[in-house]
mmCIF file of C-alpha atoms in Angstrom:
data_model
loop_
_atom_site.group_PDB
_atom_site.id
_atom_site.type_symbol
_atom_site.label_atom_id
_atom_site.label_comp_id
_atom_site.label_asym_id
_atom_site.label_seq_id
_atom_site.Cartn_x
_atom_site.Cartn_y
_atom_site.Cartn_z
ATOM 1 C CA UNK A 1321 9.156 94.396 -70.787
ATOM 2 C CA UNK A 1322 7.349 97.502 -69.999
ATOM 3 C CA UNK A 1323 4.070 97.862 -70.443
ATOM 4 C CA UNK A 1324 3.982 100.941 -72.452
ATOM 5 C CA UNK A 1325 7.193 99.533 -74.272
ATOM 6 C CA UNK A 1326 4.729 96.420 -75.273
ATOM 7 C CA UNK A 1327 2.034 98.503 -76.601
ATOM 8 C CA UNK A 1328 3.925 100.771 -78.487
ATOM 9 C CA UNK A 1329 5.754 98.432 -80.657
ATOM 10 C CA UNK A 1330 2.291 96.087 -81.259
ATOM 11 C CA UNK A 1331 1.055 99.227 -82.608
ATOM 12 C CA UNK A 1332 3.935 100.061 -84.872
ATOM 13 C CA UNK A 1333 3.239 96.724 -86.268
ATOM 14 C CA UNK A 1334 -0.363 96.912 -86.304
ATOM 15 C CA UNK A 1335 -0.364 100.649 -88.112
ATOM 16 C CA UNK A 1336 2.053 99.732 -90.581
ATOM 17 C CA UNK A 1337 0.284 96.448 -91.317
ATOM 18 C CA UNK A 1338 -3.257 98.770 -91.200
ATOM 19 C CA UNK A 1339 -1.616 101.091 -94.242
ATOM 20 C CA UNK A 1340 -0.322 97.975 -96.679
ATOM 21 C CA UNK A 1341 -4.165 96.503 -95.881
ATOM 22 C CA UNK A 1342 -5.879 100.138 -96.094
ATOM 23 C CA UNK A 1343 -3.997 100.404 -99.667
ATOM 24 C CA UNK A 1344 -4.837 96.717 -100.919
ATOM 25 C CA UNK A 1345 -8.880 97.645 -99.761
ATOM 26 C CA UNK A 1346 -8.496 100.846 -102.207
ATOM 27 C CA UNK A 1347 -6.730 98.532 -105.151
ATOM 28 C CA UNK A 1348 -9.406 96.207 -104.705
ATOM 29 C CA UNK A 1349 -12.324 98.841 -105.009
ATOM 30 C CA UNK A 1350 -10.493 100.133 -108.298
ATOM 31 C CA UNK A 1351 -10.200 96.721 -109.736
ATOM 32 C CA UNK A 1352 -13.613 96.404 -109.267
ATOM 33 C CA UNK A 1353 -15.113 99.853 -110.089
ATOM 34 C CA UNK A 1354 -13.285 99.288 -113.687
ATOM 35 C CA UNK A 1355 -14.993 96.141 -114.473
ATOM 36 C CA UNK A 1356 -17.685 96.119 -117.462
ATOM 37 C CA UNK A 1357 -20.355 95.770 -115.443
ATOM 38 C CA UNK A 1358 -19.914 96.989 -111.536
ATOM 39 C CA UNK A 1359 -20.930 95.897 -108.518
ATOM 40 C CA UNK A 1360 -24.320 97.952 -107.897
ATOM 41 C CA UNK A 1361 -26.084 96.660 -110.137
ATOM 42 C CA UNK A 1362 -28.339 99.511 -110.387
ATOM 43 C CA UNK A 1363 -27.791 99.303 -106.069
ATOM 44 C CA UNK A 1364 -26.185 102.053 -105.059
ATOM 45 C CA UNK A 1365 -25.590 100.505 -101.628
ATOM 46 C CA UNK A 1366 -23.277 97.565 -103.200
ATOM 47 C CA UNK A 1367 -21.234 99.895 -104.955
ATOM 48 C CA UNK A 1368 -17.632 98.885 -104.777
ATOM 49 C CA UNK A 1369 -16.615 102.155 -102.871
ATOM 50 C CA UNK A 1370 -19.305 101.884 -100.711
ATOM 51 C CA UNK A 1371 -18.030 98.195 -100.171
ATOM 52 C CA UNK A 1372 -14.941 99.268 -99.203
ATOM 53 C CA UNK A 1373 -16.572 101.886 -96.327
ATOM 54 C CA UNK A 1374 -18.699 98.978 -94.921
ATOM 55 C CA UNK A 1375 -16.334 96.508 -94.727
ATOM 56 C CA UNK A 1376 -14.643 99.124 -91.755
ATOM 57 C CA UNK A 1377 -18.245 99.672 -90.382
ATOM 58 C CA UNK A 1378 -17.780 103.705 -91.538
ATOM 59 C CA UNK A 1379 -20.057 104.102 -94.566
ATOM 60 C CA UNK A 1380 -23.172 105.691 -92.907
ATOM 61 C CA UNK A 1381 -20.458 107.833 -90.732
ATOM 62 C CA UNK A 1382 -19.168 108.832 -93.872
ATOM 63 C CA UNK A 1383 -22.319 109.744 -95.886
ATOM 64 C CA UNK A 1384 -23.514 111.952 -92.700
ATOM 65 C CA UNK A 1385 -19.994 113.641 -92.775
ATOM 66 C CA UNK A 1386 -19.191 113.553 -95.947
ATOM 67 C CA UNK A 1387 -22.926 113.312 -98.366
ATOM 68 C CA UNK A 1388 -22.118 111.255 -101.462
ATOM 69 C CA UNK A 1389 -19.509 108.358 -102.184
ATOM 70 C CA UNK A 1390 -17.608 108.574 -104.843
ATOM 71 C CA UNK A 1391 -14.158 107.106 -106.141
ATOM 72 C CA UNK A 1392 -12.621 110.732 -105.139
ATOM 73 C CA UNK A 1393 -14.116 111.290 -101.651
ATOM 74 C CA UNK A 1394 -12.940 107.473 -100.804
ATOM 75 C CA UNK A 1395 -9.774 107.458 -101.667
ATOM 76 C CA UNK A 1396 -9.072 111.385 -100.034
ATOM 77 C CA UNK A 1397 -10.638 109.695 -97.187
ATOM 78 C CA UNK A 1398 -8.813 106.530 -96.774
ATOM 79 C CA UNK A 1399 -5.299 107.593 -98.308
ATOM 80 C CA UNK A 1400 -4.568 111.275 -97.045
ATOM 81 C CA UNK A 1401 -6.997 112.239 -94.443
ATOM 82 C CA UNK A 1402 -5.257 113.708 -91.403
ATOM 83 C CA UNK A 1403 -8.790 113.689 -89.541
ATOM 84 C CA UNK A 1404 -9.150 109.771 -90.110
ATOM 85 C CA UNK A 1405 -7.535 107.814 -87.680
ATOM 86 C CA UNK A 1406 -7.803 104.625 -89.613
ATOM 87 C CA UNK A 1407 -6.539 106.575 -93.076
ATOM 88 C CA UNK A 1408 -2.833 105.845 -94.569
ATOM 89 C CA UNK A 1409 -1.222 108.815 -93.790
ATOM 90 C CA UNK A 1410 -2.781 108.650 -90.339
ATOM 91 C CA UNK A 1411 -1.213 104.788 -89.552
ATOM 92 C CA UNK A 1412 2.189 106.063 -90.757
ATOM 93 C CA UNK A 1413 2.359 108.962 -88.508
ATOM 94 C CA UNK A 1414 0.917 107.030 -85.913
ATOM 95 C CA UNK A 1415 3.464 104.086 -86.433
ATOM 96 C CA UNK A 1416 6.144 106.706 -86.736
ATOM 97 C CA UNK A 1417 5.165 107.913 -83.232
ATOM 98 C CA UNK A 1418 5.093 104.684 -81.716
ATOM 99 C CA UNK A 1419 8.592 104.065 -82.554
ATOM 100 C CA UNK A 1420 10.139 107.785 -81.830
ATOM 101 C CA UNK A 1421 8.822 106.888 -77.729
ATOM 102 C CA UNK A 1422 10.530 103.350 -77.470
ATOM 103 C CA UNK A 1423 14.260 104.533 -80.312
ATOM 104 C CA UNK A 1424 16.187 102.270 -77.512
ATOM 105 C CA UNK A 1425 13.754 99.227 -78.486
ATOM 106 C CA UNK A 1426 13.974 98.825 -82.170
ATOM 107 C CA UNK A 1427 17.222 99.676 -84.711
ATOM 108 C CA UNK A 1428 18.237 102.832 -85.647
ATOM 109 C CA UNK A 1429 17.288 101.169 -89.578
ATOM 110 C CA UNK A 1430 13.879 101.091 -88.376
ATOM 111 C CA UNK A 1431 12.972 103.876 -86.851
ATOM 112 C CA UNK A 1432 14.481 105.804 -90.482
ATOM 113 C CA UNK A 1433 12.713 103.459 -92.581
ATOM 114 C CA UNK A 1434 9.643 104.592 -90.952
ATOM 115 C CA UNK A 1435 10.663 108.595 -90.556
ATOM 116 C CA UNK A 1436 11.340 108.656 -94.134
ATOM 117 C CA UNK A 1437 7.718 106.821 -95.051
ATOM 118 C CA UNK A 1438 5.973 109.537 -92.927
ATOM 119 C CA UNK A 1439 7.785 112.129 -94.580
ATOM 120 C CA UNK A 1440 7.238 110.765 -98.302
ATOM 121 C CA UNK A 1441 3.454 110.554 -97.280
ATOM 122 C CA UNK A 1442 3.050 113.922 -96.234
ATOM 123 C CA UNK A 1443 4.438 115.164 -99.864
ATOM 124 C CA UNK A 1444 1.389 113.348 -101.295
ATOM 125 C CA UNK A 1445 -1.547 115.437 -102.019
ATOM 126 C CA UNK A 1446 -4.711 115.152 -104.933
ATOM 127 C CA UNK A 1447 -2.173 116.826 -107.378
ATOM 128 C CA UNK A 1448 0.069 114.301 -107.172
ATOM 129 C CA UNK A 1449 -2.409 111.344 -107.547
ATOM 130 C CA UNK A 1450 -3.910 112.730 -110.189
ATOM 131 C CA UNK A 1451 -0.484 113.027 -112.177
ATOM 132 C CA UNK A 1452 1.166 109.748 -110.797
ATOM 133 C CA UNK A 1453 -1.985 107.793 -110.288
ATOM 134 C CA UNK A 1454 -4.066 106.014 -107.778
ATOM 135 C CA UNK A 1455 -2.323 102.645 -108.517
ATOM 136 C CA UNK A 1456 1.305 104.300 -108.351
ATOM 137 C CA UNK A 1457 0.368 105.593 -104.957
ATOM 138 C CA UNK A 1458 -0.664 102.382 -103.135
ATOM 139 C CA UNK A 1459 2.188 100.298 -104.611
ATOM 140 C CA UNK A 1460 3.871 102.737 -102.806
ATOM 141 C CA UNK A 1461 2.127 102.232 -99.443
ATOM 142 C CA UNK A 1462 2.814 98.538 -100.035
ATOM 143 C CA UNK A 1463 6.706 98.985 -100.619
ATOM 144 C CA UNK A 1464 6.722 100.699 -97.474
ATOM 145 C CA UNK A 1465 5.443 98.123 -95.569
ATOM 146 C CA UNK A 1466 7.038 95.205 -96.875
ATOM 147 C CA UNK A 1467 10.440 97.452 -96.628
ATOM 148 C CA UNK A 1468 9.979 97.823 -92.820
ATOM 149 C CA UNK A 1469 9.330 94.258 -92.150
ATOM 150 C CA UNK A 1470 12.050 93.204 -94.031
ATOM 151 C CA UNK A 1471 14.164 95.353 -92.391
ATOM 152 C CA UNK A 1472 12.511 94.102 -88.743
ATOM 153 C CA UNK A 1473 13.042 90.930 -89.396
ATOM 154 C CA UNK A 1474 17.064 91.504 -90.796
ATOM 155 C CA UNK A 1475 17.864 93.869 -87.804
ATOM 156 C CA UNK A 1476 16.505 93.241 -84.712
ATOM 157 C CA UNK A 1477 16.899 90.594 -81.912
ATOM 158 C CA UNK A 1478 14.284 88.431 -81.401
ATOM 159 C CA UNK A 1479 13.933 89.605 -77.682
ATOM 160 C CA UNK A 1480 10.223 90.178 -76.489
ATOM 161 C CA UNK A 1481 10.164 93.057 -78.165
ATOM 162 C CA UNK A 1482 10.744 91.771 -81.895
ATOM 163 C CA UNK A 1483 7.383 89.123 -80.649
ATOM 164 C CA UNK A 1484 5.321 91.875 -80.118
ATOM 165 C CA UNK A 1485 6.111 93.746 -83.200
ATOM 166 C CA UNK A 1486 5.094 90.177 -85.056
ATOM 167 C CA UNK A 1487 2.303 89.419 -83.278
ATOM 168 C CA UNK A 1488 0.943 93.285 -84.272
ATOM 169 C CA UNK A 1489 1.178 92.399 -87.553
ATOM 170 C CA UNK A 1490 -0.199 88.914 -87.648
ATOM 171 C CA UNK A 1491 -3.320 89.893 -85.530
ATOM 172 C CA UNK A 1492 -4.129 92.579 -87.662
ATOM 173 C CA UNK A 1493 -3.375 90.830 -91.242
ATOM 174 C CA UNK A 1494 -5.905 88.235 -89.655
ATOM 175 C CA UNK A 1495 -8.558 91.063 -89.249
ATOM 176 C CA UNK A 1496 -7.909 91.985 -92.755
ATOM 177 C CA UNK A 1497 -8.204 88.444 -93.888
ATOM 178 C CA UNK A 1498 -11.806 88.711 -92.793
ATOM 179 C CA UNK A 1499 -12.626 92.303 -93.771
ATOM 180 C CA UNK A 1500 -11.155 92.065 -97.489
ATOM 181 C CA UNK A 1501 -12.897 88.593 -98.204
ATOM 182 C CA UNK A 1502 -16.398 90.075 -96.544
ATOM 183 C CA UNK A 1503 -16.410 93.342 -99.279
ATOM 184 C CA UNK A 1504 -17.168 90.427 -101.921
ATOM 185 C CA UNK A 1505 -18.387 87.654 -100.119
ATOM 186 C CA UNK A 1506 -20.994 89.867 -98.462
ATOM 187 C CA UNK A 1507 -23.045 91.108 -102.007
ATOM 188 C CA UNK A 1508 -24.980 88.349 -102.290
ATOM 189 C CA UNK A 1509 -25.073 84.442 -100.857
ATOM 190 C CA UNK A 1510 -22.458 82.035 -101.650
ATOM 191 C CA UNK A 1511 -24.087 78.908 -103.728
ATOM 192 C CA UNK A 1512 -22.808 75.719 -101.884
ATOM 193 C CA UNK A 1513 -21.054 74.438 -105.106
ATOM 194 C CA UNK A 1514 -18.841 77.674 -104.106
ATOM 195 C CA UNK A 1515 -18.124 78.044 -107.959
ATOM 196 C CA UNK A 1516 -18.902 81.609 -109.193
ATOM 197 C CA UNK A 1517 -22.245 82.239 -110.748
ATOM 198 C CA UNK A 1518 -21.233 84.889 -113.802
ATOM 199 C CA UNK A 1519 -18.335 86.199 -115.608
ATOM 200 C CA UNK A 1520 -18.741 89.878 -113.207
ATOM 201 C CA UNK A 1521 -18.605 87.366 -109.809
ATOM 202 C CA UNK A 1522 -15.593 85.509 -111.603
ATOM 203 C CA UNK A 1523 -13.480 88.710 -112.167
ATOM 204 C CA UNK A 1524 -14.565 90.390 -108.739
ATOM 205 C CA UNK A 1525 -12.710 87.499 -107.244
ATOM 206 C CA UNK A 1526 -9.991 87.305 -109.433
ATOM 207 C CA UNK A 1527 -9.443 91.075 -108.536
ATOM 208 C CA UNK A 1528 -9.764 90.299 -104.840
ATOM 209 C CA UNK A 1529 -6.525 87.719 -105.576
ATOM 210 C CA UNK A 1530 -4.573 90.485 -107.123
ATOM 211 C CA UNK A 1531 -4.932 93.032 -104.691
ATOM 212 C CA UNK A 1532 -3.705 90.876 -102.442
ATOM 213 C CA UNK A 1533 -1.110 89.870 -104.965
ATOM 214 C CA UNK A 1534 -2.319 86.129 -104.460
ATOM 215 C CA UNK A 1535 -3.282 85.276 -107.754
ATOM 216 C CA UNK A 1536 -0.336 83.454 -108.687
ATOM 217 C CA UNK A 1537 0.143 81.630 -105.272
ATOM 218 C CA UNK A 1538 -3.902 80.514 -106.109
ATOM 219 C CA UNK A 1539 -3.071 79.289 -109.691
ATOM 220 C CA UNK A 1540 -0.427 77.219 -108.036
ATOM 221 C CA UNK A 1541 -1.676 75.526 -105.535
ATOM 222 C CA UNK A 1542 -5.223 74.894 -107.089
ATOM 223 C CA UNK A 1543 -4.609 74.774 -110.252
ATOM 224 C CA UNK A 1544 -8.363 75.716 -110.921
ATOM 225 C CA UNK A 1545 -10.607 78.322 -112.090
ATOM 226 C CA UNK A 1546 -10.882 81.014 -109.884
ATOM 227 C CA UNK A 1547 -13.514 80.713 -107.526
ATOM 228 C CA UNK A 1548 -15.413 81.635 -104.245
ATOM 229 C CA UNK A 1549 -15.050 78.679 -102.528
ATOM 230 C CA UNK A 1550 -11.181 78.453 -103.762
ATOM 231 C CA UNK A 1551 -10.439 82.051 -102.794
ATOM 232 C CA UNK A 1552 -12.645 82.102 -99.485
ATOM 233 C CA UNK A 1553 -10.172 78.676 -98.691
ATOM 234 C CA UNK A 1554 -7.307 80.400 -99.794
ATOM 235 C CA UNK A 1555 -7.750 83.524 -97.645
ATOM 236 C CA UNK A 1556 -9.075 81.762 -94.424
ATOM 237 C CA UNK A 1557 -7.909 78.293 -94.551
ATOM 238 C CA UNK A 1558 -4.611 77.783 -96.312
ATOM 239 C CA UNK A 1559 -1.401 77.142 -94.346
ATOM 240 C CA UNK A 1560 0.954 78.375 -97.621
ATOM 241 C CA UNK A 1561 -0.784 81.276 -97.894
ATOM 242 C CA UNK A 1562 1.379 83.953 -95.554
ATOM 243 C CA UNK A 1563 -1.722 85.919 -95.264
ATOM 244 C CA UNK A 1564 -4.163 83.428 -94.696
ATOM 245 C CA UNK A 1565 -6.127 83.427 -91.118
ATOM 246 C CA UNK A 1566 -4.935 80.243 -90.417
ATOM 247 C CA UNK A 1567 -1.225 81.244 -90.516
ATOM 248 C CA UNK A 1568 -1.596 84.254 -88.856
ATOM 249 C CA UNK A 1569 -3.675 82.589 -85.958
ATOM 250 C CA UNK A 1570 -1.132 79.908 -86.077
ATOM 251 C CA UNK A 1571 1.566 82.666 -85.376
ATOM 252 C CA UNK A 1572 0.064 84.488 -82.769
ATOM 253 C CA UNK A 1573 -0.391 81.101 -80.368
ATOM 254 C CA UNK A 1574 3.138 80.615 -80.859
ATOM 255 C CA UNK A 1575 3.857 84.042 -79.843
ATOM 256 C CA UNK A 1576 1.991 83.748 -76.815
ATOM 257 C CA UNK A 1577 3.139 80.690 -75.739
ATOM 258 C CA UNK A 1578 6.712 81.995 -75.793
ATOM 259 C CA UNK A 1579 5.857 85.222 -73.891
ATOM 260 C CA UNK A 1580 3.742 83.446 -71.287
ATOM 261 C CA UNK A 1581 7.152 81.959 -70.176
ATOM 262 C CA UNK A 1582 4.929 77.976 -69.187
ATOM 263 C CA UNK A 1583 2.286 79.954 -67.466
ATOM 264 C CA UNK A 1584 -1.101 78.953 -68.270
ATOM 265 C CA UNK A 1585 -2.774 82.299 -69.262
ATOM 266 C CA UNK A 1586 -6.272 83.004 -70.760
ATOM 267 C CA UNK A 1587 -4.876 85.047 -73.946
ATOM 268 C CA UNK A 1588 -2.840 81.269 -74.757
ATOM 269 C CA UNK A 1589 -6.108 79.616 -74.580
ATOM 270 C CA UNK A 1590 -8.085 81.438 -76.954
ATOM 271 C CA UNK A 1591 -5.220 82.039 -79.454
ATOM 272 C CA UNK A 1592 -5.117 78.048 -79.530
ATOM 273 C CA UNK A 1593 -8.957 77.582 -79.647
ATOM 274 C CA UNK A 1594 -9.077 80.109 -82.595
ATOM 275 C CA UNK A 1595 -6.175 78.166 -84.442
ATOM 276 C CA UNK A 1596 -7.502 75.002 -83.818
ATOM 277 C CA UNK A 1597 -10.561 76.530 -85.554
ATOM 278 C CA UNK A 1598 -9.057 77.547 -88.359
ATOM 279 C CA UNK A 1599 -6.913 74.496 -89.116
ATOM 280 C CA UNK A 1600 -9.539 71.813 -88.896
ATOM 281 C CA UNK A 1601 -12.151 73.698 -90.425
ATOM 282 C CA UNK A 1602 -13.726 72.545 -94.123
ATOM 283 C CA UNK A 1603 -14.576 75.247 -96.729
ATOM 284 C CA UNK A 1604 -17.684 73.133 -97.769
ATOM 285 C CA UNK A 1605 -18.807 73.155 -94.416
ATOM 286 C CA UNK A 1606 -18.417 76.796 -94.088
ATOM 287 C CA UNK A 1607 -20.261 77.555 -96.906
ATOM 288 C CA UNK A 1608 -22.909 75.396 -96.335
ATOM 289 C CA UNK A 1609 -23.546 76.795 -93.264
ATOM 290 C CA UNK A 1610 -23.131 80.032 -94.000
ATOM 291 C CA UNK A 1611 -19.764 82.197 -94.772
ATOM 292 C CA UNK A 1612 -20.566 85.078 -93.220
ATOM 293 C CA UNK A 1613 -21.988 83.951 -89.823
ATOM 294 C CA UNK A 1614 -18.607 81.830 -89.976
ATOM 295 C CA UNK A 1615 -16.822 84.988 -90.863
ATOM 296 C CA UNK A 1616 -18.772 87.016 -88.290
ATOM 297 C CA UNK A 1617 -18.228 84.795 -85.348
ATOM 298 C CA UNK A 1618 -14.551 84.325 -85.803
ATOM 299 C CA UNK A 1619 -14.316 88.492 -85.960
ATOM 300 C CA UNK A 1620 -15.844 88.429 -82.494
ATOM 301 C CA UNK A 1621 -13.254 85.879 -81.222
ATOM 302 C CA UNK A 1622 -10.258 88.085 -82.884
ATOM 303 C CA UNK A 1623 -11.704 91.025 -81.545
ATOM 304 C CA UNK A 1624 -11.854 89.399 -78.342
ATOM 305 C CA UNK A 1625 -8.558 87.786 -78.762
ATOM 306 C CA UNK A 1626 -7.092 91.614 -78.741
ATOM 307 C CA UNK A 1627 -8.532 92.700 -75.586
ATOM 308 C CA UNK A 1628 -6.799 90.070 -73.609
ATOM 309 C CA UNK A 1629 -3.725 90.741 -75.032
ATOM 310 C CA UNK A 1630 -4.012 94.535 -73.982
ATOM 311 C CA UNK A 1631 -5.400 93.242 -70.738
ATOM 312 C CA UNK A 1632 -2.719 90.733 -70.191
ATOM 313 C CA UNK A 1633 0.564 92.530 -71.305
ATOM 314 C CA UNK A 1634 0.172 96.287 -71.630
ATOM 315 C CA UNK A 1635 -2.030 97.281 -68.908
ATOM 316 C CA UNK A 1636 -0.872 98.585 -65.760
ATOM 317 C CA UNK A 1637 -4.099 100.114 -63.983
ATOM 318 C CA UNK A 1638 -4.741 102.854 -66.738
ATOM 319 C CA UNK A 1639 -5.169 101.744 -70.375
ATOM 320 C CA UNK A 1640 -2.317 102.976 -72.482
ATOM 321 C CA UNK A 1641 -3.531 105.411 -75.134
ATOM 322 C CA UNK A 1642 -3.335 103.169 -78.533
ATOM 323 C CA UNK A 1643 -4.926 103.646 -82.014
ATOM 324 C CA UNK A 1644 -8.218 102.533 -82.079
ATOM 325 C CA UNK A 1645 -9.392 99.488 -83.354
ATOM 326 C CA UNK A 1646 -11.200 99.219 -86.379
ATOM 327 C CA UNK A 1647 -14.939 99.237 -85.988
ATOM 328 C CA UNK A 1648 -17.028 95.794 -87.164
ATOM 329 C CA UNK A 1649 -17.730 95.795 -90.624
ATOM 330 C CA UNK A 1650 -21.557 96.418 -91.770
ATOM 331 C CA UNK A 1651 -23.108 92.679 -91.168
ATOM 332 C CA UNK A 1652 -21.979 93.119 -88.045
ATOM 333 C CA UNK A 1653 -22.931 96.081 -87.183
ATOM 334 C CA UNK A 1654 -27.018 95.193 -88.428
ATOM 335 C CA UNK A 1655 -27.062 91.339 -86.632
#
């Protein structure tokens, strides 16, 4: 396959995947910003929409561009902004894009599923959130997403370029996986019982399980109070769990392993090293030693997991122009 062909369709998957994420972030910092007693705590800085901001490493960009957070300026920000690359309507244009260059490589299904998101987004505007509602929008966003994979997955061969549509979307769900768990897990330490320490801790991560519309897959296979150490397991380490890190790491060495055809390449290795970690990893152990180094270290690996998959299969000499990344999220960006 083509080089550009290659990047193109990752990045359909990975904007598209991006949006349904960027939407869950903005249900999760609503969930929370309507609880009894929020997340600041008289600290501006742990603010839930603040939260949100630093777990994409943008909050102090945004306060020099922008001056104060707020709910308002968050959500314009993250949901409509033309001028944000990382913002809803900008993945869905973006992803739209992607897949008007490579029409001959995906379904005709597709590429209308996504030409009629793009143009549904760009009737959106503050009017129309404040009269439909915040919530209304995003389970929007989400339909959209989970309409184009389905129809992905019900109309196109599963040629090399149906792999690197899925392995767009797994490798940036598994970046999520991280970045969604880290806006909680990152206001204060974890105790190594991993059981919450209040009723406001209890509901922040019960609201973290339904904007990832996990809270019934949780109740089910842990039949338990809701907790950090059952969520943080849940999210990172739990095979059922379609957006778990481990099944999305899992997915991605099985990609490569079918594109790399037998060969023994370098992007294989570390997919498999970064699978094996999260499959024989303990929960207790990670909390014990720290969650967010643990969290930290295996952002690195992903990040570095993504650069030798642009190096090994869409680079020809000159780097193919691509969305960017998302930046490390604030404990990151301060170790």
């Amino acid at each position: 396959m083509l080089c550009r062909t290659a990047n193109d369709l990752y990045w359909v998957a990975r904007n598209m995947e991006r949006a349904e994420n960027t939407a869950r972030l903005l249900d999760m910092a609503q969930r929370i910003a309507l609880l009894p007693e929020r997340l600041d705590r008289g600290k501006a800085q742990a603010a839930p929409w603040r939260r949100a901001l630093d777990s994409l490493g943008s909050a102090q960009e945004f306060q020099q561009t922008h001056g104060r957070i707020d709910a308002a300026s968050v959500v314009q920000h993250l949901l409509l902004s033309p001028d944000n690359p990382g913002s809803i309507y900008s993945c869905l244009r973006a992803a739209r894009e992607n897949a008007r260059a490579q029409r001959v490589a995906i379904t005709a299904e597709m590429y209308e599923d996504l030409n009629s998101s793009w143009l549904e987004i760009r009737r959106f505007d503050t009017a129309r959130l404040r009269q439909d509602g915040l919530s209304s929008a995003l389970e929007w966003v989400k339909t959209r997403s989970a309409a184009f994979r389905g129809i992905t997955i019900g109309t196109l061969g599963r040629g090399e370029g149906y792999q690197f549509l899925q392995m767009g979307a797994f490798i940036e769900r598994a970046d999520w996986s991280i970045r969604l768990l880290d806006m909680i897990s990152s206001d204060e330490e974890l105790p190594e019982t991993g059981e919450a320490r209040d009723a406001t801790q209890y509901f922040q991560w019960s609201a973290l399980l339904q904007a990832l519309s996990a809270f019934e897959t949780y109740r089910r296979l842990y039949r338990e109070s809701v907790s950090p150490a059952g969520v943080a397991s849940l999210m990172l380490l739990n095979n059922d769990n379609p957006r778990s890190l481990q099944t999305c790491v899992g997915a991605i060495h099985q990609i490569l392993q079918q594109l790399s055809g037998g060969e023994s390449l370098e992007v294989a290795r570390l997919a498999g090293a970064l699978a094996a970690q999260a499959r024989y990893a303990r929960i207790d152990e990670i909390i014990a030693g720290g969650l967010e180094p643990w969290l930290q270290d295996t952002m690195a690996r992903l990040s570095k997991l993504g650069d030798e998959i642009h190096r090994q299969f869409m680079t020809t000499g000159a780097t193919p122009v691509a969305p960017p990344v998302l930046r490390q999220s604030q404990w990151q960006r301060t170790s």
